[in-house]
Amino acid sequence: MIRDPRKKYIIFFLLPSMLILCVVGLFPFFYVLILSFHQYRLTWWGKPWIFVGLDNYRYIVDWDRYWKSALNTIIFAVGSTTLELLIGLALALFLSREFRGRGILRTLIIIPLLIPPVSIGLMWRFLLHPLLGLIPWIFKSFTGVTLSFFETGSTAMLSLILIDTWEWLPFMFLVLLAGLESLPKEPFEAAYIDGASRWQIFRHITLPLLRPVMVVAFLLKLLISLKVYDLIYTVTTGGPGHTTETLSYLVYRETFAYFWMGKGAAMALLYEYMIIVFAVVFVRYALLKARG
Amino acid sequence: MSSRKNSHIGSKIVNLAIYIVLSLLLLIIFLPIVWIIITSFKPEYVVRRPNVWMFTPTLENYIYITSIRPIWKPVLDTFIVAFSSSVLSLALGTPAAYALARYRFRGRDDLAFWILTFWMSPPVAFVIPFFLIFDRLGLLDTYFVLILAHTLFNLPFVIWLMREYIRDIPHEIEESALIDGYSDIQVFMKITLPLVKPGMVAVGMLAFIFSWTEFLYSLILTSIHVRHLTVEVSSYWTIAGVVLGPMTAAITISMIPALFLAFFLQRHIVRGLTLGAVRGR
Amino acid sequence: MGRYGVMASTETPKKKLIFAAVILAIIVIAGVSAYYLIWKPAAEKVIRIYMEDMVETEYLEQILPEFEEETGIKVIIEKASYEVMHEKLVTVFTSAKGYYDVIIVDNPWVAEFAEAGWLIPLDDFLQEHPELNVNDYLLSLWWTVGAYWKDNKTYMLPWYNYALALMYRTDIVSEPPTTWEDFYSLALNVTNPDEDFYGVAAQARRGYKVVEEGLNYVYGFGGNVFDEHLKPIINSTEAVEALFLYGLVVWKAAPPGAINWEFDEAFDAAQSGHAAMMITYNWMIGALNNPNKSATADKWMVAQVPGGFAVLGAWGWAIPHNSPHKDLAFQFLAWVAHPETEKKLALMGHAPTRKSTFLDSEVNSKFPYMQTLYKVVNNSLPIVPPVTVGEQIVHILGRYFSDSLLIVKDYLDGKITEDQAKSQIMSKLTAAAQEIYDIMSEEGYYTEVFTLPPPWGPG
């Protein structure tokens, strides 16, 4: 139940965050917005921006590569986030029960997320080396088959998704674990007394109660996946061909490696608008439905 | 009662299956970590022979990263920034989440969405203007600027997650307290916060981790006085190959402070005081 | 406090703890920031260098004490990963306050930095220091990381080269191949997947790598990226033949997954005894024969790449326009670019840039293959001449070369004929040429007719 606002309290609670977001976040946003209507290369230092109106946006809309990357991005983001949600949920359920060593296990499980971004890609390149890597070596000892993970577009994308899942499981795990621990106890106690099976409890009590948190976690992690750059850069640089090139990779290269600031700004903003549209739909339907 | 017995055996099998699957999962998660740690103890001539397991362990990689390319300052600097920005995000974000969860006012959901849009933008687009402002202000290469940047990026997700966790708490408790005459702030501090502790700990840890592994802004906004771990570790990637020994040693050492913090905190992700106790039953 | 008594008492310590933590954090930050912003440490003579952490850097660090003693200047080298240097450097240049006194610039970035006015021209400095003898530098290096052809000013001094060369196992290959066709048949001959042994440890990852390797093939067939008037000519039949052959090598004579390999994967495959040949930086011969780094030490030899013309890459020293200690920086430059200094470094294993070093007898007796390396560097050309969109051109080629390799795979899988494959590759290269043409004209390279200096010419 939501109370009627006592105005001064809203301001008190919201003001500090809003202050930071506005002061620090709005200037860069307007800078990028204005830049997106100009042509400018950072190496034209000292020279004025050239106004080009909507040209940058027009160029991008016609640009095949942009839309192909968008598709790759969706595949990557949805694939990895879904996998993480499922496995993360399993882990959270497992580690929410009491058992010895639970504390240590819960601590150690966040390690993949602690590894610096560049190193993750690099270490997996070593681990997945077809001739020398640990994983193919183990596989070969059992089956005699040489595994090669990045030879085609689909296997490369799949491998990236798996690596990302390995890296981000702790995120889902933590969020869902906290969610599980926050659930009220009564429904569970009542169901247990009524003789419900574990599966029934899970399906009819845990899941529905946990759904809002799951949806928000899914959304947040999805948004993270849409920004991935380091993983792709270190493991495949968008290859083979153009098969693992995502929008975030494209935006990064255009803006920050080749310094076409105007075009890059337009690409970034267009990308953001697309995400916003998607998120509006997602929040309206998935989240509100989950809240019931 | 045979159905009871069958379900008992059935559930035992299901139990076993679950344990096996989950153990496999944990194995997959930890195998690469074990590889990192073992590799960090390998001497140079073995380091690039990944499947050699018999070797004389050496501390030469650790000596390298503590004397020739000291990792202490990056670890300390990164810890300071991560700790500060996560505490700051929680301190600012939880009240905001409370307002968004408990109060109804016009534009509330729009505001919440607008906050989330900061989480949607590709960071790379904004790093140059960010850099330019703080360059003019002379604040580059300070802890302050990096903490600010990380807090900016952490706030949206802190607010959104905390909002869900707060919503999970039944409102009746707060209602009774308000009826009893407590002010909104007292209710927030003394009732909501304790009950939402698991969420705060989890979100705080995540904010810490995001700051700990942030790369782009750490690279661009700092150079000499503040050294970030991610930038330091990235320098082990040279065009003549990855310097695997020191890099794995650096990763291993840098994990330790974060893990200590996590171990200390994860105890608090437990079901807190139950509602039963609250209602005085 | 009635019912809430329990909670109130258990919460206060925690709240206090958080409060204390926040206050502590603020104090620490404020204090440390104040220290750096307000109270500056006593000014010593210190210069900072921003460069990659390579073996070269270690050699430099070994002889730095001599410089420090001679001049009293302390040198701090900040090591960075190549992958992030470009982005970082550009922000450093645009900052009001400079951080680095001397930097290393990679050849694709030279024109970019020079045209933006970010590097201090060195012509006056060179006049004052004739002992640096700029004519001693190899011609291919001089116009790559030395003088800028467009305005004829010198912005950098060559530091080292990374021209590509052929590494081969002397116990498997008796005579290094001199044409790419021979190279391919030799590689195919020794490939034996059942024994995990392959002809070439290829590095065909999209991006810089595939161009760095593939362009050698193109050069060998007589193709090139630009003509001497900066018009893209990559879409030639020679280039198509070259890339087709390169594709055959990658899919049939190289280990599985080579399509995505970069240096690490290939080097490990070669040094651990899974490949007979590798095309890589000429000074890698040292690492391949080093028992500390290679399981096949002393089995490798270096030769020119088949076709006799290789891809060149190089780094040079430069001084940023906002260098905080310009005069100290110049002092450093005078020392590090001195022929004597290079000779000292070369004796440790550094890749030379001067004719005098390559021809020095001491250096040659220590490194018997030095004459081969000399030939390699003399007959090499960078991927792109110094133009302001160098980095971008490399990556345009990177994408289309990678696409071409996938086309060859389709052919090998029987999905298309050889002629179809070659014509598809031709359209890819034409698309590449078009993209290159577009950005070059956007940067104004076709408003007048430019002609590149001597090292460029028909490939």
mmCIF file of N, CA, C and O in Angstrom, chain A residues 189-224:
data_model
loop_
_atom_site.group_PDB
_atom_site.id
_atom_site.type_symbol
_atom_site.label_atom_id
_atom_site.label_comp_id
_atom_site.label_asym_id
_atom_site.label_seq_id
_atom_site.Cartn_x
_atom_site.Cartn_y
_atom_site.Cartn_z
ATOM 1 N N GLU A 189 5.914 -21.538 5.943
ATOM 2 C CA GLU A 189 5.573 -22.328 7.125
ATOM 3 C C GLU A 189 4.215 -22.967 6.939
ATOM 4 O O GLU A 189 4.005 -24.156 7.190
ATOM 5 N N ALA A 190 3.273 -22.153 6.444
ATOM 6 C CA ALA A 190 1.918 -22.671 6.259
ATOM 7 C C ALA A 190 1.914 -23.831 5.273
ATOM 8 O O ALA A 190 1.302 -24.866 5.517
ATOM 9 N N ALA A 191 2.621 -23.678 4.163
ATOM 10 C CA ALA A 191 2.609 -24.730 3.146
ATOM 11 C C ALA A 191 3.222 -26.010 3.678
ATOM 12 O O ALA A 191 2.752 -27.118 3.405
ATOM 13 N N TYR A 192 4.283 -25.846 4.439
ATOM 14 C CA TYR A 192 4.952 -27.031 4.986
ATOM 15 C C TYR A 192 4.019 -27.797 5.914
ATOM 16 O O TYR A 192 3.927 -29.023 5.873
ATOM 17 N N ILE A 193 3.306 -27.002 6.748
ATOM 18 C CA ILE A 193 2.363 -27.642 7.662
ATOM 19 C C ILE A 193 1.277 -28.372 6.881
ATOM 20 O O ILE A 193 0.834 -29.449 7.260
ATOM 21 N N ASP A 194 0.873 -27.774 5.761
ATOM 22 C CA ASP A 194 -0.159 -28.405 4.939
ATOM 23 C C ASP A 194 0.349 -29.618 4.182
ATOM 24 O O ASP A 194 -0.421 -30.261 3.469
ATOM 25 N N GLY A 195 1.644 -29.913 4.236
ATOM 26 C CA GLY A 195 2.158 -31.132 3.601
ATOM 27 C C GLY A 195 2.506 -30.974 2.129
ATOM 28 O O GLY A 195 2.586 -31.945 1.392
ATOM 29 N N ALA A 196 2.754 -29.750 1.707
ATOM 30 C CA ALA A 196 3.097 -29.569 0.290
ATOM 31 C C ALA A 196 4.499 -30.091 0.012
ATOM 32 O O ALA A 196 5.370 -30.047 0.864
ATOM 33 N N SER A 197 4.707 -30.595 -1.216
ATOM 34 C CA SER A 197 6.031 -31.114 -1.574
ATOM 35 C C SER A 197 6.944 -29.939 -1.880
ATOM 36 O O SER A 197 6.507 -28.809 -2.077
ATOM 37 N N ARG A 198 8.250 -30.252 -1.951
ATOM 38 C CA ARG A 198 9.223 -29.187 -2.199
ATOM 39 C C ARG A 198 8.945 -28.519 -3.533
ATOM 40 O O ARG A 198 9.040 -27.310 -3.676
ATOM 41 N N TRP A 199 8.666 -29.355 -4.512
ATOM 42 C CA TRP A 199 8.420 -28.802 -5.833
ATOM 43 C C TRP A 199 7.207 -27.889 -5.818
ATOM 44 O O TRP A 199 7.197 -26.831 -6.406
ATOM 45 N N GLN A 200 6.135 -28.318 -5.092
ATOM 46 C CA GLN A 200 4.939 -27.499 -5.067
ATOM 47 C C GLN A 200 5.209 -26.158 -4.387
ATOM 48 O O GLN A 200 4.744 -25.117 -4.840
ATOM 49 N N ILE A 201 5.966 -26.226 -3.312
ATOM 50 C CA ILE A 201 6.302 -24.985 -2.622
ATOM 51 C C ILE A 201 7.050 -24.064 -3.582
ATOM 52 O O ILE A 201 6.761 -22.876 -3.698
ATOM 53 N N PHE A 202 8.024 -24.676 -4.253
ATOM 54 C CA PHE A 202 8.824 -23.867 -5.172
ATOM 55 C C PHE A 202 7.941 -23.235 -6.237
ATOM 56 O O PHE A 202 8.005 -22.038 -6.497
ATOM 57 N N ARG A 203 7.100 -24.045 -6.847
ATOM 58 C CA ARG A 203 6.355 -23.564 -7.993
ATOM 59 C C ARG A 203 5.260 -22.574 -7.605
ATOM 60 O O ARG A 203 4.993 -21.617 -8.316
ATOM 61 N N HIS A 204 4.595 -22.831 -6.477
ATOM 62 C CA HIS A 204 3.440 -21.990 -6.188
ATOM 63 C C HIS A 204 3.696 -20.896 -5.179
ATOM 64 O O HIS A 204 2.866 -20.018 -5.001
ATOM 65 N N ILE A 205 4.818 -20.990 -4.470
ATOM 66 C CA ILE A 205 5.071 -19.934 -3.485
ATOM 67 C C ILE A 205 6.350 -19.186 -3.812
ATOM 68 O O ILE A 205 6.332 -17.971 -3.999
ATOM 69 N N THR A 206 7.468 -19.915 -3.884
ATOM 70 C CA THR A 206 8.752 -19.257 -4.118
ATOM 71 C C THR A 206 8.740 -18.457 -5.411
ATOM 72 O O THR A 206 9.016 -17.255 -5.413
ATOM 73 N N LEU A 207 8.437 -19.159 -6.498
ATOM 74 C CA LEU A 207 8.514 -18.490 -7.796
ATOM 75 C C LEU A 207 7.663 -17.226 -7.879
ATOM 76 O O LEU A 207 8.159 -16.172 -8.246
ATOM 77 N N PRO A 208 6.393 -17.324 -7.563
ATOM 78 C CA PRO A 208 5.585 -16.099 -7.695
ATOM 79 C C PRO A 208 6.092 -14.964 -6.813
ATOM 80 O O PRO A 208 6.117 -13.821 -7.232
ATOM 81 N N LEU A 209 6.512 -15.307 -5.588
ATOM 82 C CA LEU A 209 6.980 -14.251 -4.700
ATOM 83 C C LEU A 209 8.282 -13.652 -5.185
ATOM 84 O O LEU A 209 8.561 -12.475 -4.995
ATOM 85 N N LEU A 210 9.089 -14.512 -5.813
ATOM 86 C CA LEU A 210 10.412 -14.056 -6.235
ATOM 87 C C LEU A 210 10.378 -13.381 -7.603
ATOM 88 O O LEU A 210 11.307 -12.701 -7.998
ATOM 89 N N ARG A 211 9.280 -13.533 -8.285
ATOM 90 C CA ARG A 211 9.237 -13.076 -9.678
ATOM 91 C C ARG A 211 9.611 -11.609 -9.880
ATOM 92 O O ARG A 211 10.377 -11.288 -10.786
ATOM 93 N N PRO A 212 9.098 -10.691 -9.060
ATOM 94 C CA PRO A 212 9.495 -9.287 -9.295
ATOM 95 C C PRO A 212 11.009 -9.094 -9.254
ATOM 96 O O PRO A 212 11.567 -8.400 -10.094
ATOM 97 N N VAL A 213 11.661 -9.708 -8.264
ATOM 98 C CA VAL A 213 13.113 -9.576 -8.183
ATOM 99 C C VAL A 213 13.768 -10.211 -9.397
ATOM 100 O O VAL A 213 14.720 -9.666 -9.968
ATOM 101 N N MET A 214 13.250 -11.355 -9.814
ATOM 102 C CA MET A 214 13.823 -12.020 -10.988
ATOM 103 C C MET A 214 13.726 -11.142 -12.220
ATOM 104 O O MET A 214 14.662 -11.046 -13.003
ATOM 105 N N VAL A 215 12.558 -10.509 -12.361
ATOM 106 C CA VAL A 215 12.376 -9.674 -13.547
ATOM 107 C C VAL A 215 13.333 -8.488 -13.533
ATOM 108 O O VAL A 215 13.960 -8.151 -14.541
ATOM 109 N N VAL A 216 13.459 -7.853 -12.367
ATOM 110 C CA VAL A 216 14.369 -6.703 -12.289
ATOM 111 C C VAL A 216 15.808 -7.154 -12.523
ATOM 112 O O VAL A 216 16.577 -6.498 -13.220
ATOM 113 N N ALA A 217 16.167 -8.310 -11.943
ATOM 114 C CA ALA A 217 17.528 -8.817 -12.145
ATOM 115 C C ALA A 217 17.771 -9.091 -13.619
ATOM 116 O O ALA A 217 18.831 -8.750 -14.158
ATOM 117 N N PHE A 218 16.781 -9.690 -14.269
ATOM 118 C CA PHE A 218 16.913 -9.977 -15.698
ATOM 119 C C PHE A 218 17.126 -8.688 -16.477
ATOM 120 O O PHE A 218 18.014 -8.585 -17.316
ATOM 121 N N LEU A 219 16.297 -7.704 -16.170
ATOM 122 C CA LEU A 219 16.403 -6.434 -16.880
ATOM 123 C C LEU A 219 17.765 -5.794 -16.681
ATOM 124 O O LEU A 219 18.423 -5.366 -17.624
ATOM 125 N N LEU A 220 18.205 -5.745 -15.414
ATOM 126 C CA LEU A 220 19.477 -5.099 -15.128
ATOM 127 C C LEU A 220 20.630 -5.811 -15.825
ATOM 128 O O LEU A 220 21.506 -5.184 -16.419
ATOM 129 N N LYS A 221 20.643 -7.139 -15.740
ATOM 130 C CA LYS A 221 21.747 -7.850 -16.363
ATOM 131 C C LYS A 221 21.689 -7.723 -17.883
ATOM 132 O O LYS A 221 22.698 -7.606 -18.555
ATOM 133 N N LEU A 222 20.485 -7.724 -18.424
ATOM 134 C CA LEU A 222 20.333 -7.528 -19.872
ATOM 135 C C LEU A 222 20.964 -6.209 -20.272
ATOM 136 O O LEU A 222 21.705 -6.117 -21.255
ATOM 137 N N LEU A 223 20.672 -5.161 -19.494
ATOM 138 C CA LEU A 223 21.230 -3.854 -19.808
ATOM 139 C C LEU A 223 22.747 -3.871 -19.714
ATOM 140 O O LEU A 223 23.439 -3.187 -20.458
ATOM 141 N N ILE A 224 23.267 -4.660 -18.788
ATOM 142 C CA ILE A 224 24.719 -4.783 -18.698
ATOM 143 C C ILE A 224 25.264 -5.453 -19.954
ATOM 144 O O ILE A 224 26.259 -5.010 -20.521
#
